């Protein structure tokens, strides 16, 4: 029997009518002969409400109780989905994470799935159950406490089930009809991609294309799970949406597949630090311990043993970064003349596995930005990505110019 995993996000199960609509899609797959594992999110807005209640009750909350409360949104949807399917005469039942059990680490609110034993669900399938509706986002720790996987974690639940059950595919139903070359709200010529490679999706996911939780893409890549993103509000078939897959499965490949952006970045420069062995460790150690997510790093040339060190981080971490640097200075770990923060920058990136085999992507990118008079402040590159930091007010313009320069509005 072939297992299909279908995941429905918060807006796809936002009210009873939408749950019914999702159940219709499940029914169709059952009729096509699949055993279906449905992973559900909480109804849209529910998790935020639960988080709010926890924070209001106890600002320095016990993370175990946070998980107990916040995981409950998914339980409601799982039960309602099972009931809806039963009303359609489909043998279905709900499963909370601990009943499967979805075994996780004890890192409350950011737990990782360690194992999903198949025995319990397989037994029910063997007894005639057609659909297992599993509450996403949650599991159980070795200590027997309920855990959650971090915001957006239901995607990861879905991929983990697909891997554990050797599913033919993992379909992620959401409120958009696929993965786009860039954000359609910024560039109306953005085009839906039929296929995208895992590695590209990882870059796009972590760069702020919010369709999938990054961790779920990592997991899909590791276990070679065929992952598909599609809309729950449209008629869909086997070719709908965007398939996230191995790059070998993509025949025609654009050099660049997408343009991503991160609006709220900051650029910090430590002016005149001693250029000596260990200085980078002395700067970035305290930043990491303060929870600052440093992204780009540039060390300038040094003169007379002193240098400037520039890094970028999210704008809402600037105060924390400053504090960490001031403390490191007070304690004598580092010495710098000044710390300058530019909080009006954004990051724009082009991503594509085709870059590995094509030269000239960087110069094409820089030409396109120059033609719009956009100044580049920091550049970083990886094998399949080039990112630049620019003034935030030019972000939209840069995304549009790059989308155009790499011909992303025309099919590959
Ligand atoms: N309900 C959780 C959240 O809003 C998990 C998910 O929907 O993926 O983050
Ligand atoms: Mg989500």
Short mmCIF file of C-alpha atoms and ligand atoms in Angstrom, two decimals:
data_model
loop_
_atom_site.label_atom_id
_atom_site.label_comp_id
_atom_site.label_asym_id
_atom_site.label_seq_id
_atom_site.Cartn_x
_atom_site.Cartn_y
_atom_site.Cartn_z
CA UNK A 1 0.00 0.00 0.00
CA UNK A 2 1.37 3.40 -0.90
CA UNK A 3 1.37 6.07 1.76
CA UNK A 4 0.80 9.71 0.87
CA UNK A 5 1.43 12.52 3.36
CA UNK A 6 -0.81 15.59 3.06
CA UNK A 7 -0.14 18.60 5.28
CA UNK A 8 -2.63 21.43 5.73
CA UNK A 9 -1.40 24.77 7.09
CA UNK A 10 -3.32 27.13 9.36
CA UNK A 11 -5.28 29.03 6.70
CA UNK A 12 -6.21 25.75 4.98
CA UNK A 13 -7.98 24.63 8.18
CA UNK A 14 -8.97 28.13 9.36
CA UNK A 15 -12.65 27.29 9.88
CA UNK A 16 -15.01 24.32 9.61
CA UNK A 17 -15.78 24.97 5.93
CA UNK A 18 -12.08 24.98 5.13
CA UNK A 19 -11.53 21.79 7.08
CA UNK A 20 -14.29 20.24 4.96
CA UNK A 21 -12.61 21.51 1.81
CA UNK A 22 -9.31 19.96 2.92
CA UNK A 23 -11.08 16.71 3.79
CA UNK A 24 -12.46 16.57 0.22
CA UNK A 25 -8.89 16.61 -1.06
CA UNK A 26 -7.98 13.81 1.35
CA UNK A 27 -11.00 11.81 0.24
CA UNK A 28 -9.91 12.04 -3.38
CA UNK A 29 -6.49 10.60 -2.54
CA UNK A 30 -8.05 7.77 -0.52
CA UNK A 31 -10.25 6.94 -3.50
CA UNK A 32 -7.13 6.76 -5.63
CA UNK A 33 -5.86 3.99 -3.40
CA UNK A 34 -3.51 5.74 -1.00
CA UNK A 35 -3.24 5.26 2.72
CA UNK A 36 -3.08 8.87 3.82
CA UNK A 37 -1.31 10.50 6.73
CA UNK A 38 -2.74 13.98 7.19
CA UNK A 39 -0.67 16.44 9.20
CA UNK A 40 -2.57 19.47 10.45
CA UNK A 41 -1.57 22.87 11.78
CA UNK A 42 -3.59 24.82 14.29
CA UNK A 43 -6.40 26.94 12.82
CA UNK A 44 -4.90 30.23 11.62
CA UNK A 45 -4.20 32.69 14.41
CA UNK A 46 -4.67 30.05 17.12
CA UNK A 47 -1.00 29.48 17.92
CA UNK A 48 -0.39 33.22 18.23
CA UNK A 49 -3.32 33.47 20.64
CA UNK A 50 -2.01 30.59 22.74
CA UNK A 51 1.50 32.08 22.84
CA UNK A 52 -0.06 35.38 23.94
CA UNK A 53 -1.94 33.71 26.79
CA UNK A 54 1.21 32.01 28.03
CA UNK A 55 3.22 35.24 27.95
CA UNK A 56 0.48 37.17 29.73
CA UNK A 57 0.16 34.53 32.43
CA UNK A 58 3.85 34.08 33.04
CA UNK A 59 6.43 36.32 31.37
CA UNK A 60 9.30 34.02 32.37
CA UNK A 61 7.29 30.93 31.56
CA UNK A 62 8.28 27.32 32.16
CA UNK A 63 9.02 26.13 28.61
CA UNK A 64 7.42 22.74 29.32
CA UNK A 65 4.10 24.39 30.10
CA UNK A 66 4.48 26.70 27.09
CA UNK A 67 4.64 23.56 24.95
CA UNK A 68 1.70 22.00 26.79
CA UNK A 69 -0.44 25.04 25.96
CA UNK A 70 0.85 25.94 22.51
CA UNK A 71 0.65 22.38 21.15
CA UNK A 72 -3.07 22.24 21.88
CA UNK A 73 -4.11 24.18 18.76
CA UNK A 74 -3.11 21.27 16.55
CA UNK A 75 -5.04 18.80 18.73
CA UNK A 76 -8.29 20.62 18.02
CA UNK A 77 -7.76 20.57 14.26
CA UNK A 78 -6.71 16.91 14.26
CA UNK A 79 -9.91 15.86 16.04
CA UNK A 80 -12.11 18.03 13.84
CA UNK A 81 -10.46 16.73 10.67
CA UNK A 82 -10.96 13.11 11.79
CA UNK A 83 -14.62 13.82 12.55
CA UNK A 84 -15.10 15.52 9.18
CA UNK A 85 -13.62 12.52 7.38
CA UNK A 86 -15.77 10.12 9.38
CA UNK A 87 -18.83 12.12 8.33
CA UNK A 88 -17.73 11.40 4.75
CA UNK A 89 -17.61 7.68 5.58
CA UNK A 90 -13.84 7.53 5.52
CA UNK A 91 -12.27 5.47 8.32
CA UNK A 92 -10.10 8.04 10.03
CA UNK A 93 -8.81 8.79 13.50
CA UNK A 94 -6.70 11.46 15.10
CA UNK A 95 -3.29 11.06 16.72
CA UNK A 96 -1.59 13.47 19.05
CA UNK A 97 2.19 13.45 18.84
CA UNK A 98 2.68 11.37 22.00
CA UNK A 99 0.27 8.69 20.78
CA UNK A 100 2.32 7.88 17.68
CA UNK A 101 4.79 8.54 19.42
CA UNK A 102 6.77 11.31 17.74
CA UNK A 103 9.94 11.09 19.80
CA UNK A 104 11.85 14.35 20.12
CA UNK A 105 14.70 15.92 22.04
CA UNK A 106 13.85 17.81 25.24
CA UNK A 107 14.63 21.23 23.75
CA UNK A 108 11.22 22.69 24.56
CA UNK A 109 9.78 25.07 21.93
CA UNK A 110 12.58 24.07 19.55
CA UNK A 111 12.67 20.28 19.80
CA UNK A 112 14.02 18.04 17.06
CA UNK A 113 12.37 14.83 15.95
CA UNK A 114 14.55 11.83 16.79
CA UNK A 115 12.33 8.96 15.69
CA UNK A 116 8.84 8.10 14.52
CA UNK A 117 8.15 4.40 15.15
CA UNK A 118 5.66 3.12 12.58
CA UNK A 119 4.11 0.28 14.56
CA UNK A 120 0.99 1.96 15.96
CA UNK A 121 -0.15 3.66 12.78
CA UNK A 122 0.80 0.71 10.55
CA UNK A 123 -1.31 -1.56 12.72
CA UNK A 124 -4.35 0.69 12.31
CA UNK A 125 -3.83 0.87 8.56
CA UNK A 126 -3.72 -2.94 8.54
CA UNK A 127 -7.02 -2.98 10.44
CA UNK A 128 -8.70 -0.83 7.80
CA UNK A 129 -8.09 2.75 8.89
CA UNK A 130 -7.62 4.83 5.73
CA UNK A 131 -6.48 8.14 7.18
CA UNK A 132 -4.30 8.91 10.18
CA UNK A 133 -4.76 12.54 11.11
CA UNK A 134 -1.70 13.62 13.08
CA UNK A 135 -1.37 16.84 15.04
CA UNK A 136 1.67 18.61 13.59
CA UNK A 137 4.31 20.65 15.43
CA UNK A 138 4.45 18.42 18.51
CA UNK A 139 6.09 15.38 20.04
CA UNK A 140 7.16 13.85 23.32
CA UNK A 141 10.51 14.17 25.07
CA UNK A 142 12.50 11.32 26.66
CA UNK A 143 11.18 12.69 29.98
CA UNK A 144 7.62 12.13 28.80
CA UNK A 145 6.74 15.79 28.40
CA UNK A 146 4.98 17.35 25.39
CA UNK A 147 7.35 19.26 23.12
CA UNK A 148 6.91 21.59 20.14
CA UNK A 149 9.19 21.95 17.14
CA UNK A 150 9.43 25.72 16.70
CA UNK A 151 7.09 28.02 14.78
CA UNK A 152 6.12 26.62 11.42
CA UNK A 153 7.06 23.16 12.69
CA UNK A 154 4.15 21.28 11.13
CA UNK A 155 6.03 21.30 7.82
CA UNK A 156 8.81 19.41 9.56
CA UNK A 157 6.34 16.96 11.11
CA UNK A 158 5.00 16.26 7.61
CA UNK A 159 8.40 15.63 6.05
CA UNK A 160 9.48 13.46 8.98
CA UNK A 161 6.38 11.28 8.56
CA UNK A 162 6.97 11.05 4.82
CA UNK A 163 10.52 9.85 5.51
CA UNK A 164 9.48 7.40 8.24
CA UNK A 165 6.69 5.85 6.16
CA UNK A 166 8.49 5.89 2.81
CA UNK A 167 5.68 8.04 1.42
CA UNK A 168 5.33 8.44 -2.33
CA UNK A 169 5.21 12.20 -1.76
CA UNK A 170 4.69 14.86 0.86
CA UNK A 171 2.12 17.44 -0.26
CA UNK A 172 2.14 20.71 1.64
CA UNK A 173 -1.20 22.47 1.14
CA UNK A 174 -1.05 26.18 1.84
CA UNK A 175 -2.56 29.52 0.80
CA UNK A 176 -0.23 30.05 -2.17
CA UNK A 177 -0.12 27.84 -5.24
CA UNK A 178 3.61 27.19 -5.16
CA UNK A 179 7.09 28.62 -4.87
CA UNK A 180 7.70 31.74 -6.93
CA UNK A 181 10.78 33.22 -8.57
CA UNK A 182 10.34 36.10 -6.14
CA UNK A 183 7.65 37.69 -3.98
CA UNK A 184 4.69 38.48 -6.30
CA UNK A 185 3.79 41.41 -4.05
CA UNK A 186 7.02 43.08 -5.10
CA UNK A 187 7.33 41.90 -8.69
CA UNK A 188 4.07 41.20 -10.50
CA UNK A 189 5.94 39.29 -13.19
CA UNK A 190 7.04 36.71 -10.61
CA UNK A 191 6.44 33.25 -11.97
CA UNK A 192 5.51 30.04 -10.21
CA UNK A 193 8.26 27.43 -10.51
CA UNK A 194 7.27 23.89 -11.52
CA UNK A 195 10.34 22.47 -9.83
CA UNK A 196 13.02 23.74 -7.52
CA UNK A 197 16.05 21.91 -6.13
CA UNK A 198 16.28 21.22 -2.40
CA UNK A 199 19.41 23.34 -2.09
CA UNK A 200 17.78 26.29 -3.80
CA UNK A 201 14.69 25.98 -1.65
CA UNK A 202 16.89 25.90 1.44
CA UNK A 203 18.51 29.16 0.42
CA UNK A 204 15.16 30.72 -0.41
CA UNK A 205 13.53 29.41 2.78
CA UNK A 206 16.26 30.74 5.02
CA UNK A 207 16.38 33.97 3.05
CA UNK A 208 12.84 34.77 3.93
CA UNK A 209 10.61 33.07 1.38
CA UNK A 210 8.28 31.88 4.13
CA UNK A 211 6.55 28.99 2.37
CA UNK A 212 8.31 26.17 4.20
CA UNK A 213 10.08 25.87 7.53
CA UNK A 214 13.81 25.65 6.74
CA UNK A 215 14.24 22.55 8.87
CA UNK A 216 11.63 20.69 6.81
CA UNK A 217 13.60 21.32 3.63
CA UNK A 218 16.82 20.11 5.26
CA UNK A 219 15.05 16.95 6.30
CA UNK A 220 13.50 16.40 2.87
CA UNK A 221 16.92 16.82 1.29
CA UNK A 222 18.54 14.36 3.66
CA UNK A 223 15.90 11.66 3.19
CA UNK A 224 15.12 12.47 -0.45
CA UNK A 225 11.46 13.09 0.28
CA UNK A 226 9.56 14.41 -2.74
CA UNK A 227 8.05 17.57 -1.39
CA UNK A 228 5.32 19.53 -3.10
CA UNK A 229 3.87 22.94 -2.25
CA UNK A 230 0.35 23.60 -3.54
CA UNK A 231 -2.81 25.55 -2.83
CA UNK A 232 -5.68 24.15 -0.82
CA UNK A 233 -8.00 26.72 -2.38
CA UNK A 234 -7.70 25.52 -5.95
CA UNK A 235 -8.55 22.39 -7.85
CA UNK A 236 -5.32 20.45 -7.79
CA UNK A 237 -3.96 17.39 -9.54
CA UNK A 238 -0.67 15.53 -9.68
CA UNK A 239 1.00 18.36 -11.59
CA UNK A 240 -0.12 21.26 -9.42
CA UNK A 241 2.12 23.43 -7.34
CA UNK A 242 5.90 23.34 -7.10
CA UNK A 243 7.88 20.16 -6.64
CA UNK A 244 10.90 20.52 -4.37
CA UNK A 245 13.22 17.75 -5.47
CA UNK A 246 16.71 16.52 -6.21
CA UNK A 247 18.52 18.66 -8.75
CA UNK A 248 18.95 15.63 -11.03
CA UNK A 249 15.20 15.65 -11.58
CA UNK A 250 15.29 19.14 -13.03
CA UNK A 251 16.02 18.96 -16.73
CA UNK A 252 16.03 22.56 -17.82
CA UNK A 253 17.69 24.75 -15.30
CA UNK A 254 17.88 28.51 -15.26
CA UNK A 255 21.20 29.86 -14.03
CA UNK A 256 19.27 31.79 -11.41
CA UNK A 257 16.01 30.36 -10.02
CA UNK A 258 14.92 33.06 -7.66
CA UNK A 259 15.50 36.43 -6.04
CA UNK A 260 15.08 36.59 -2.28
CA UNK A 261 15.20 39.47 0.16
CA UNK A 262 15.46 40.21 3.82
CA UNK A 263 14.04 43.62 4.58
CA UNK A 264 15.09 44.32 8.16
CA UNK A 265 18.83 43.99 8.25
CA UNK A 266 21.46 46.11 9.95
CA UNK A 267 25.09 46.67 9.12
CA UNK A 268 27.46 47.08 12.05
CA UNK A 269 31.06 48.18 11.78
CA UNK A 270 33.66 48.00 14.50
CA UNK A 271 36.11 50.75 13.70
CA UNK A 272 39.78 50.16 14.38
CA UNK A 273 40.14 46.82 16.10
CA UNK A 274 43.56 45.26 16.63
CA UNK A 275 44.36 42.95 13.72
CA UNK A 276 45.78 39.95 15.56
CA UNK A 277 45.21 36.20 15.62
CA UNK A 278 42.04 35.45 17.54
CA UNK A 279 40.34 38.79 16.97
CA UNK A 280 37.45 37.34 14.94
CA UNK A 281 36.84 34.75 17.65
CA UNK A 282 36.96 37.49 20.30
CA UNK A 283 34.28 39.46 18.43
CA UNK A 284 31.95 36.76 17.15
CA UNK A 285 32.12 34.56 20.25
CA UNK A 286 30.40 37.13 22.49
CA UNK A 287 27.92 37.96 19.69
CA UNK A 288 26.94 34.31 19.35
CA UNK A 289 26.60 33.91 23.11
CA UNK A 290 24.32 36.97 23.14
CA UNK A 291 22.10 35.27 20.58
CA UNK A 292 22.95 37.60 17.70
CA UNK A 293 22.45 35.92 14.33
CA UNK A 294 25.39 37.25 12.41
CA UNK A 295 25.02 36.82 8.67
CA UNK A 296 27.59 38.56 6.46
CA UNK A 297 31.10 39.30 7.70
CA UNK A 298 33.74 41.48 6.09
CA UNK A 299 37.17 42.29 7.45
CA UNK A 300 38.75 45.29 5.79
CA UNK A 301 42.42 45.68 4.98
CA UNK A 302 44.50 46.63 7.95
CA UNK A 303 46.80 49.53 8.42
CA UNK A 304 49.39 49.69 11.16
CA UNK A 305 47.99 46.60 12.81
CA UNK A 306 44.41 47.90 13.03
CA UNK A 307 41.41 46.99 10.91
CA UNK A 308 37.65 47.57 10.55
CA UNK A 309 35.29 44.61 10.95
CA UNK A 310 31.81 44.75 9.42
CA UNK A 311 28.95 42.33 9.99
CA UNK A 312 25.23 42.20 9.39
CA UNK A 313 22.44 41.00 11.65
CA UNK A 314 18.66 41.45 11.96
CA UNK A 315 17.76 45.01 12.87
CA UNK A 316 15.99 43.96 16.09
CA UNK A 317 19.25 42.48 17.39
CA UNK A 318 21.28 45.66 17.10
CA UNK A 319 20.85 46.62 20.76
CA UNK A 320 21.92 43.16 21.87
CA UNK A 321 24.93 43.26 19.55
CA UNK A 322 26.00 46.67 20.83
CA UNK A 323 25.64 45.53 24.39
CA UNK A 324 27.74 42.40 23.77
CA UNK A 325 30.48 44.47 22.09
CA UNK A 326 30.52 47.10 24.84
CA UNK A 327 30.86 44.38 27.47
CA UNK A 328 33.66 42.69 25.53
CA UNK A 329 35.41 46.05 25.36
CA UNK A 330 35.00 46.71 29.07
CA UNK A 331 36.41 43.32 29.95
CA UNK A 332 39.39 43.95 27.70
CA UNK A 333 38.63 41.03 25.36
CA UNK A 334 38.55 43.39 22.40
CA UNK A 335 39.42 46.99 21.80
CA UNK A 336 37.77 49.19 19.20
CA UNK A 337 37.49 52.86 18.48
CA UNK A 338 33.80 53.03 17.62
CA UNK A 339 30.81 50.89 16.71
CA UNK A 340 28.74 52.27 13.86
CA UNK A 341 25.29 50.84 13.14
CA UNK A 342 23.50 51.36 9.84
CA UNK A 343 19.95 50.21 10.48
CA UNK A 344 18.51 51.15 7.09
CA UNK A 345 19.75 48.28 4.96
CA UNK A 346 18.19 45.25 3.30
CA UNK A 347 19.67 42.12 1.82
CA UNK A 348 18.86 40.98 -1.70
CA UNK A 349 20.09 37.64 -3.03
CA UNK A 350 20.01 35.69 -6.26
CA UNK A 351 19.92 31.91 -5.91
CA UNK A 352 20.46 29.14 -8.43
CA UNK A 353 22.25 25.81 -8.72
CA UNK A 354 23.06 26.78 -12.31
CA UNK A 355 25.64 29.21 -10.90
CA UNK A 356 27.96 26.31 -10.25
CA UNK A 357 28.50 25.84 -13.96
CA UNK A 358 28.04 29.40 -15.22
CA UNK A 359 30.47 32.26 -14.82
CA UNK A 360 29.40 35.89 -14.91
CA UNK A 361 26.41 35.77 -12.58
CA UNK A 362 27.97 38.22 -10.14
CA UNK A 363 28.87 40.76 -12.81
CA UNK A 364 25.39 40.53 -14.31
CA UNK A 365 23.95 41.18 -10.88
CA UNK A 366 26.22 44.14 -10.21
CA UNK A 367 25.52 45.59 -13.67
CA UNK A 368 21.79 45.42 -13.08
CA UNK A 369 22.09 47.19 -9.74
CA UNK A 370 24.47 49.79 -11.14
CA UNK A 371 22.05 50.55 -13.97
CA UNK A 372 19.49 51.55 -11.32
CA UNK A 373 22.06 53.61 -9.43
CA UNK A 374 21.91 51.30 -6.42
CA UNK A 375 25.01 51.28 -4.27
CA UNK A 376 26.22 47.94 -2.88
CA UNK A 377 27.47 48.05 0.70
CA UNK A 378 28.49 44.44 1.35
CA UNK A 379 28.73 41.40 -0.92
CA UNK A 380 28.89 37.73 0.01
CA UNK A 381 28.80 34.68 -2.21
CA UNK A 382 28.37 30.95 -1.85
CA UNK A 383 28.34 28.24 -4.47
CA UNK A 384 24.70 28.84 -5.40
CA UNK A 385 23.97 32.32 -4.01
CA UNK A 386 25.12 35.91 -4.24
CA UNK A 387 23.87 38.38 -1.64
CA UNK A 388 24.25 42.12 -1.41
CA UNK A 389 23.43 44.61 1.30
CA UNK A 390 21.86 47.82 -0.02
CA UNK A 391 19.87 50.78 1.29
CA UNK A 392 16.45 49.52 2.32
CA UNK A 393 14.62 52.13 0.26
CA UNK A 394 15.94 50.49 -2.92
CA UNK A 395 15.03 46.95 -1.98
CA UNK A 396 11.91 46.63 -4.17
CA UNK A 397 13.69 48.24 -7.08
CA UNK A 398 16.62 45.87 -6.72
CA UNK A 399 14.39 42.80 -6.61
CA UNK A 400 12.60 43.94 -9.77
CA UNK A 401 15.81 44.81 -11.59
CA UNK A 402 17.38 41.44 -10.78
CA UNK A 403 14.25 39.52 -11.67
CA UNK A 404 14.40 41.21 -15.04
CA UNK A 405 18.17 40.89 -15.54
CA UNK A 406 18.05 37.12 -15.06
CA UNK A 407 15.02 36.66 -17.30
CA UNK A 408 12.96 35.12 -14.54
CA UNK A 409 9.61 36.10 -15.99
CA UNK A 410 10.07 33.82 -18.96
CA UNK A 411 9.88 30.04 -18.62
CA UNK A 412 13.14 28.11 -18.33
N1 LIG B 1 0.82 26.14 14.53
C1 LIG B 1 2.26 26.26 14.56
C2 LIG B 1 2.66 27.68 14.21
O1 LIG B 1 1.82 28.51 13.93
C3 LIG B 1 2.95 25.26 13.72
C4 LIG B 1 2.62 25.31 12.25
O2 LIG B 1 1.55 25.79 11.87
O3 LIG B 1 3.43 24.87 11.44
O4 LIG B 1 3.81 28.00 14.23
MG1 LIG B 2 3.70 27.29 7.88
#
